[in-house]
XYZ file of C-alpha atoms in Angstrom:
64
model
C -12.412 24.950 47.910
C -10.264 27.259 45.820
C -11.667 29.134 42.858
C -9.944 30.486 39.784
C -10.043 33.937 41.450
C -7.708 32.617 44.176
C -4.949 31.489 41.825
C -1.945 33.350 40.490
C -1.144 32.830 36.825
C 2.270 33.525 35.343
C 1.866 35.215 31.994
C 5.102 36.350 30.458
C 7.375 37.405 33.299
C 4.661 38.599 35.709
C 2.077 37.034 38.001
C -1.601 37.866 37.544
C -4.881 37.104 39.280
C -8.011 36.378 37.300
C -10.670 39.045 37.821
C -13.964 37.268 37.208
C -15.911 40.513 37.643
C -14.172 41.895 34.536
C -14.895 38.873 32.354
C -18.025 38.865 30.219
C -19.988 36.012 28.683
C -18.255 36.722 25.362
C -14.880 36.025 27.025
C -15.826 32.599 28.390
C -15.228 30.525 25.220
C -11.821 32.206 24.885
C -10.884 31.656 28.521
C -11.468 27.886 28.541
C -8.473 26.963 26.322
C -6.376 29.518 28.190
C -7.117 27.997 31.609
C -6.544 24.528 30.215
C -3.115 25.616 28.980
C -2.273 27.335 32.270
C -3.021 24.207 34.302
C -0.902 21.893 32.125
C 2.877 21.486 32.170
C 4.613 24.198 30.193
C 4.490 23.460 26.504
C 4.245 25.199 23.198
C 1.076 27.187 23.937
C 1.931 30.899 23.748
C -0.106 32.161 26.712
C 0.966 35.789 26.434
C 0.348 35.809 22.679
C -3.092 34.245 23.140
C -4.095 36.814 25.775
C -2.916 39.581 23.420
C -4.596 38.134 20.335
C -7.926 37.531 22.090
C -7.780 40.847 23.995
C -8.211 39.195 27.404
C -5.934 41.433 29.485
C -8.985 43.097 31.035
C -9.708 39.761 32.777
C -6.434 39.812 34.720
C -4.901 42.047 37.380
C -1.180 42.146 38.125
C -0.170 40.738 41.514
C 1.772 43.303 43.496
């Protein structure tokens, strides 16, 4: 079974992996709507803006 740590997410023009070790309990309520948006067809949700606004970049690592 795959976990969220195994997936690549495209935020802006780059691919990122979720780093669960960097996420804290305070981040969890903010991450739920983000993951819901990332798993839906592309729409009007501004993923990059949301990650910036909620200061969630520490939860992601760029895929090289």
